Amino acid sequence: MGKGDSGGPVPQHVAIIMDGNGRWAQQHKLPRLSGHEAGRKSVKRVVQAAIAHGVRYLTLYAFSVENWQRPREEVQGLMGLLRLVLREELAEMGREGVRLRAIGRLQDLPEAVREELAAAIEKTKSNTKLDLILALSYGSRVEITEAAKAIAREVKDGRLDPERIDENSISDHLYTRGIPDPDLLIRTSGEMRVSNFMLWQISYAEIHVTSVLWPDFGKEQFASALADYAKRERRFGGV
Ligand code: FPP
């Protein structure tokens, strides 16, 4: 773990629930999609800030399994924005050392998005500065259910002894296999919920909730979330 500007620890893994794009658009009397468009710029700012602070993993909750229920135009708009991020921003991010990864039910995504995603993941796979993990069609309960199924299949096939199942066995069957758990979870726009996001992985994460809406979230807000984290005393259930 590195030291931050304040001399305190820098979280190795930051996860963000990017909320408030709709409310931002409403405040500015703009369509909801303009809120998501503004949110895309925050993604870019926060990736740069994470690199500058020496954060190693950044997970962004970009689209939940529940988000498919939104109006068709909004879903299509979000998929379009995702393609723009993959095509335009990532080319630049890739040059800055960003490795793209994705977690979620990626098979649910439209084919064009899946192809673009696979290409961006392949192109950036040797980068080591920051792992940018996009949660897409992501739901934590679905993730844990799929892990339970995979483990059950291994037991049924005689490849796994049920008595040997431990916490690592579960972690190894999640989408985040091999990625350290988030140290800090940030949620924007003031809601006090975890919304089916990384329920297993955030067991010991510090939580920082800010009332700032995602499109207004930038370098300063990211730095203050990290400063807040640096002041916390993490005990992991000990004393
Ligand atoms: C939550 O705001 C945000 C989302 C559901 C989508 C997040 C998308 C982006 C930040 C833009 C594109 C970036 C990528 C990586 C695809 P909300 O609509 O729930 O806001 P509200 O609660 O105020 O309505």
CSV table of C-alpha atoms and ligand atoms in Angstrom, one decimal:
chain,number,residue,atom,x,y,z
A,1,MET,CA,0.0,0.0,0.0
A,2,GLY,CA,1.5,3.4,-1.0
A,3,LYS,CA,1.4,6.7,0.9
A,4,GLY,CA,-0.9,9.5,-0.2
A,5,ASP,CA,-0.4,13.3,-0.2
A,6,SER,CA,-1.4,13.4,3.5
A,7,GLY,CA,1.1,10.6,4.3
A,8,GLY,CA,-1.7,8.2,5.0
A,9,PRO,CA,-2.3,4.9,3.1
A,10,VAL,CA,-3.6,5.0,-0.5
A,11,PRO,CA,-6.3,2.4,-1.2
A,12,GLN,CA,-5.1,-0.3,-3.6
A,13,HIS,CA,-8.6,-0.8,-5.0
A,14,VAL,CA,-11.3,1.8,-5.2
A,15,ALA,CA,-14.8,0.9,-6.3
A,16,ILE,CA,-17.4,3.5,-7.3
A,17,ILE,CA,-21.2,3.5,-7.5
A,18,MET,CA,-21.6,6.4,-10.0
A,19,ASP,CA,-25.0,7.7,-9.2
A,20,GLY,CA,-26.9,10.9,-9.9
A,21,ASN,CA,-26.6,11.4,-13.7
A,22,GLY,CA,-30.4,11.6,-14.0
A,23,ARG,CA,-30.8,14.2,-11.2
A,24,TRP,CA,-27.9,16.2,-12.7
A,25,ALA,CA,-29.8,16.3,-16.0
A,26,GLN,CA,-33.0,17.3,-14.3
A,27,GLN,CA,-31.3,20.1,-12.4
A,28,HIS,CA,-29.9,21.4,-15.7
A,29,LYS,CA,-33.3,20.9,-17.5
A,30,LEU,CA,-31.6,18.5,-19.9
A,31,PRO,CA,-32.6,15.0,-21.1
A,32,ARG,CA,-31.4,12.1,-18.9
A,33,LEU,CA,-28.9,11.0,-21.6
A,34,SER,CA,-27.1,14.4,-21.3
A,35,GLY,CA,-26.6,13.4,-17.7
A,36,HIS,CA,-24.9,10.2,-18.7
A,37,GLU,CA,-22.9,12.1,-21.3
A,38,ALA,CA,-21.6,14.4,-18.6
A,39,GLY,CA,-21.0,11.3,-16.4
A,40,ARG,CA,-18.7,10.0,-19.1
A,41,LYS,CA,-16.4,13.0,-18.6
A,42,SER,CA,-16.3,12.3,-14.9
A,43,VAL,CA,-15.1,8.7,-15.7
A,44,LYS,CA,-12.2,10.2,-17.6
A,45,ARG,CA,-11.3,12.6,-14.8
A,46,VAL,CA,-11.5,9.9,-12.2
A,47,VAL,CA,-9.3,7.5,-14.1
A,48,GLN,CA,-6.6,10.2,-14.4
A,49,ALA,CA,-6.9,11.0,-10.7
A,50,ALA,CA,-6.6,7.4,-9.8
A,51,ILE,CA,-3.4,7.1,-11.8
A,52,ALA,CA,-2.1,10.3,-10.2
A,53,HIS,CA,-2.7,9.0,-6.7
A,54,GLY,CA,-1.2,5.6,-7.3
A,55,VAL,CA,-4.4,3.6,-7.0
A,56,ARG,CA,-3.9,0.2,-8.7
A,57,TYR,CA,-7.5,-1.0,-9.3
A,58,LEU,CA,-10.6,1.1,-10.1
A,59,THR,CA,-14.0,-0.6,-10.5
A,60,LEU,CA,-16.8,1.5,-11.9
A,61,TYR,CA,-20.5,0.3,-11.6
A,62,ALA,CA,-21.5,1.4,-15.1
A,63,PHE,CA,-24.6,-0.7,-15.8
A,64,SER,CA,-26.4,-3.1,-13.4
A,65,VAL,CA,-28.5,-6.1,-14.3
A,66,GLU,CA,-31.5,-4.1,-13.1
A,67,ASN,CA,-30.7,-1.2,-15.5
A,68,TRP,CA,-32.0,-3.3,-18.5
A,69,GLN,CA,-35.5,-2.3,-17.1
A,70,ARG,CA,-34.9,1.4,-18.0
A,71,PRO,CA,-36.7,2.8,-21.1
A,72,ARG,CA,-35.3,1.5,-24.3
A,73,GLU,CA,-33.9,4.8,-25.5
A,74,GLU,CA,-32.0,5.2,-22.3
A,75,VAL,CA,-30.5,1.7,-22.5
A,76,GLN,CA,-29.6,2.3,-26.1
A,77,GLY,CA,-28.1,5.6,-25.2
A,78,LEU,CA,-26.0,4.1,-22.5
A,79,MET,CA,-24.7,1.3,-24.8
A,80,GLY,CA,-23.8,4.0,-27.3
A,81,LEU,CA,-21.9,5.9,-24.7
A,82,LEU,CA,-20.1,2.7,-23.6
A,83,ARG,CA,-19.0,2.2,-27.2
A,84,LEU,CA,-17.6,5.7,-27.3
A,85,VAL,CA,-15.7,5.2,-24.1
A,86,LEU,CA,-14.3,2.0,-25.4
A,87,ARG,CA,-13.3,3.4,-28.7
A,88,GLU,CA,-12.2,7.0,-27.9
A,89,GLU,CA,-11.3,7.3,-24.3
A,90,LEU,CA,-9.7,4.0,-24.0
A,91,ALA,CA,-7.2,4.5,-26.8
A,92,GLU,CA,-5.9,7.4,-24.8
A,93,MET,CA,-6.2,5.6,-21.5
A,94,GLY,CA,-4.3,2.7,-23.0
A,95,ARG,CA,-1.4,4.9,-23.8
A,96,GLU,CA,-1.4,6.1,-20.2
A,97,GLY,CA,-1.0,2.5,-18.9
A,98,VAL,CA,-4.6,1.5,-18.2
A,99,ARG,CA,-5.6,-2.1,-18.5
A,100,LEU,CA,-9.3,-2.6,-19.2
A,101,ARG,CA,-11.2,-5.4,-17.6
A,102,ALA,CA,-14.9,-6.1,-17.2
A,103,ILE,CA,-17.1,-8.0,-14.8
A,104,GLY,CA,-20.8,-8.9,-15.1
A,105,ARG,CA,-23.1,-10.9,-17.4
A,106,LEU,CA,-21.2,-9.7,-20.5
A,107,GLN,CA,-23.1,-12.2,-22.7
A,108,ASP,CA,-26.2,-9.8,-22.2
A,109,LEU,CA,-24.5,-6.9,-24.0
A,110,PRO,CA,-25.3,-6.2,-27.6
A,111,GLU,CA,-22.8,-7.9,-30.0
A,112,ALA,CA,-21.3,-4.7,-31.2
A,113,VAL,CA,-20.5,-3.7,-27.6
A,114,ARG,CA,-19.1,-7.1,-26.8
A,115,GLU,CA,-16.8,-7.0,-29.8
A,116,GLU,CA,-15.5,-3.5,-28.9
A,117,LEU,CA,-15.1,-4.5,-25.3
A,118,ALA,CA,-13.1,-7.7,-26.2
A,119,ALA,CA,-10.9,-5.7,-28.5
A,120,ALA,CA,-10.1,-3.0,-25.8
A,121,ILE,CA,-9.4,-5.7,-23.2
A,122,GLU,CA,-7.1,-7.5,-25.6
A,123,LYS,CA,-5.3,-4.3,-26.7
A,124,THR,CA,-4.6,-3.2,-23.1
A,125,LYS,CA,-3.9,-6.5,-21.4
A,126,SER,CA,-0.1,-5.8,-20.9
A,127,ASN,CA,-0.7,-2.5,-19.2
A,128,THR,CA,0.2,-2.4,-15.5
A,129,LYS,CA,-0.4,1.2,-14.2
A,130,LEU,CA,-4.2,0.9,-13.4
A,131,ASP,CA,-6.7,-1.9,-13.9
A,132,LEU,CA,-9.9,-0.2,-14.9
A,133,ILE,CA,-12.7,-2.7,-14.2
A,134,LEU,CA,-16.1,-1.9,-15.7
A,135,ALA,CA,-19.1,-3.6,-14.1
A,136,LEU,CA,-21.5,-4.1,-17.0
A,137,SER,CA,-24.8,-5.9,-16.7
A,138,TYR,CA,-23.5,-6.6,-13.2
A,139,GLY,CA,-25.4,-7.9,-10.2
A,140,SER,CA,-23.8,-9.3,-7.1
A,141,ARG,CA,-26.5,-11.8,-6.3
A,142,VAL,CA,-26.3,-13.2,-9.8
A,143,GLU,CA,-22.5,-13.4,-9.5
A,144,ILE,CA,-22.7,-15.3,-6.2
A,145,THR,CA,-25.5,-17.6,-7.6
A,146,GLU,CA,-23.3,-18.4,-10.6
A,147,ALA,CA,-20.4,-19.1,-8.4
A,148,ALA,CA,-22.5,-21.5,-6.3
A,149,LYS,CA,-23.6,-23.3,-9.4
A,150,ALA,CA,-20.1,-23.7,-10.7
A,151,ILE,CA,-18.9,-25.0,-7.3
A,152,ALA,CA,-21.9,-27.4,-7.2
A,153,ARG,CA,-20.9,-28.8,-10.6
A,154,GLU,CA,-17.4,-29.4,-9.5
A,155,VAL,CA,-18.6,-31.3,-6.4
A,156,LYS,CA,-21.1,-33.3,-8.6
A,157,ASP,CA,-18.3,-34.3,-11.0
A,158,GLY,CA,-16.1,-35.4,-8.1
A,159,ARG,CA,-13.6,-32.7,-8.7
A,160,LEU,CA,-14.1,-30.9,-5.4
A,161,ASP,CA,-14.6,-32.2,-1.8
A,162,PRO,CA,-17.3,-30.1,-0.2
A,163,GLU,CA,-15.3,-30.1,3.1
A,164,ARG,CA,-12.6,-28.3,1.3
A,165,ILE,CA,-14.7,-25.3,0.2
A,166,ASP,CA,-13.5,-22.2,2.0
A,167,GLU,CA,-13.7,-18.4,1.4
A,168,ASN,CA,-11.0,-18.6,-1.2
A,169,SER,CA,-13.1,-21.2,-3.2
A,170,ILE,CA,-15.9,-18.7,-3.3
A,171,SER,CA,-13.7,-15.7,-4.3
A,172,ASP,CA,-12.1,-17.8,-7.0
A,173,HIS,CA,-15.5,-18.4,-8.7
A,174,LEU,CA,-16.5,-14.7,-8.7
A,175,TYR,CA,-16.0,-12.4,-11.8
A,176,THR,CA,-13.3,-10.7,-9.7
A,177,ARG,CA,-11.1,-13.8,-9.4
A,178,GLY,CA,-7.6,-12.7,-8.8
A,179,ILE,CA,-8.5,-9.0,-8.1
A,180,PRO,CA,-8.0,-7.9,-4.5
A,181,ASP,CA,-11.1,-6.8,-2.7
A,182,PRO,CA,-12.0,-3.0,-2.8
A,183,ASP,CA,-10.5,-1.1,0.1
A,184,LEU,CA,-12.7,1.9,-0.5
A,185,LEU,CA,-16.2,2.1,-1.8
A,186,ILE,CA,-17.4,5.5,-3.0
A,187,ARG,CA,-21.0,6.3,-3.7
A,188,THR,CA,-22.1,9.6,-5.2
A,189,SER,CA,-25.4,11.5,-4.9
A,190,GLY,CA,-26.0,10.8,-1.3
A,191,GLU,CA,-27.9,7.5,-1.4
A,192,MET,CA,-27.1,5.2,1.6
A,193,ARG,CA,-27.3,1.9,-0.3
A,194,VAL,CA,-25.0,-0.7,-1.8
A,195,SER,CA,-27.5,-1.6,-4.6
A,196,ASN,CA,-26.4,-5.2,-5.3
A,197,PHE,CA,-22.8,-4.1,-5.9
A,198,MET,CA,-19.8,-6.4,-5.0
A,199,LEU,CA,-21.6,-7.7,-1.8
A,200,TRP,CA,-19.0,-10.3,-1.1
A,201,GLN,CA,-16.0,-8.2,-2.1
A,202,ILE,CA,-16.8,-5.1,0.0
A,203,SER,CA,-17.0,-7.0,3.3
A,204,TYR,CA,-14.2,-4.9,4.8
A,205,ALA,CA,-14.3,-1.9,2.5
A,206,GLU,CA,-14.4,1.6,4.0
A,207,ILE,CA,-17.5,3.5,2.6
A,208,HIS,CA,-17.4,7.1,1.5
A,209,VAL,CA,-20.8,8.6,0.5
A,210,THR,CA,-20.8,12.1,-1.0
A,211,SER,CA,-23.9,14.2,-1.9
A,212,VAL,CA,-22.1,15.4,-5.1
A,213,LEU,CA,-23.8,14.0,-8.2
A,214,TRP,CA,-21.6,11.9,-10.5
A,215,PRO,CA,-21.3,14.4,-13.3
A,216,ASP,CA,-19.9,17.0,-10.8
A,217,PHE,CA,-17.5,14.4,-9.3
A,218,GLY,CA,-13.9,15.1,-10.3
A,219,LYS,CA,-10.3,15.2,-9.1
A,220,GLU,CA,-11.0,17.2,-6.0
A,221,GLN,CA,-13.8,15.0,-4.8
A,222,PHE,CA,-11.7,11.9,-5.5
A,223,ALA,CA,-8.8,13.4,-3.5
A,224,SER,CA,-11.1,14.1,-0.6
A,225,ALA,CA,-12.5,10.6,-0.6
A,226,LEU,CA,-8.9,9.3,-0.5
A,227,ALA,CA,-8.1,11.7,2.4
A,228,ASP,CA,-11.2,10.5,4.2
A,229,TYR,CA,-10.0,6.9,3.7
A,230,ALA,CA,-6.5,7.8,5.0
A,231,LYS,CA,-7.9,8.9,8.3
A,232,ARG,CA,-9.9,5.7,8.9
A,233,GLU,CA,-8.5,3.0,11.2
A,234,ARG,CA,-9.1,-0.4,9.6
A,235,ARG,CA,-9.4,-3.2,12.1
A,236,PHE,CA,-10.9,-6.1,10.0
A,237,GLY,CA,-12.9,-7.2,13.0
A,238,GLY,CA,-9.9,-7.1,15.4
A,239,VAL,CA,-9.2,-4.5,18.1
B,1,FPP,C1,-26.5,6.4,-12.5
B,1,FPP,O1,-27.2,7.5,-12.6
B,1,FPP,C2,-25.6,6.1,-13.6
B,1,FPP,C3,-25.8,5.1,-14.5
B,1,FPP,C4,-26.9,4.1,-14.4
B,1,FPP,C5,-24.9,4.8,-15.6
B,1,FPP,C6,-23.5,5.2,-15.4
B,1,FPP,C7,-22.9,5.7,-16.7
B,1,FPP,C8,-22.0,6.7,-16.9
B,1,FPP,C9,-21.3,7.3,-15.8
B,1,FPP,C10,-21.7,7.2,-18.3
B,1,FPP,C11,-21.1,6.3,-19.3
B,1,FPP,C12,-19.9,5.7,-18.8
B,1,FPP,C13,-19.6,4.4,-19.1
B,1,FPP,C14,-18.4,3.8,-18.6
B,1,FPP,C15,-20.6,3.6,-19.8
B,1,FPP,P1,-28.8,7.5,-12.6
B,1,FPP,O2,-29.3,7.6,-14.0
B,1,FPP,O3,-29.3,6.4,-11.8
B,1,FPP,O4,-29.1,8.9,-11.8
B,1,FPP,P2,-30.4,9.2,-10.9
B,1,FPP,O5,-30.4,8.3,-9.8
B,1,FPP,O6,-30.2,10.6,-10.5
B,1,FPP,O7,-31.6,9.1,-11.9
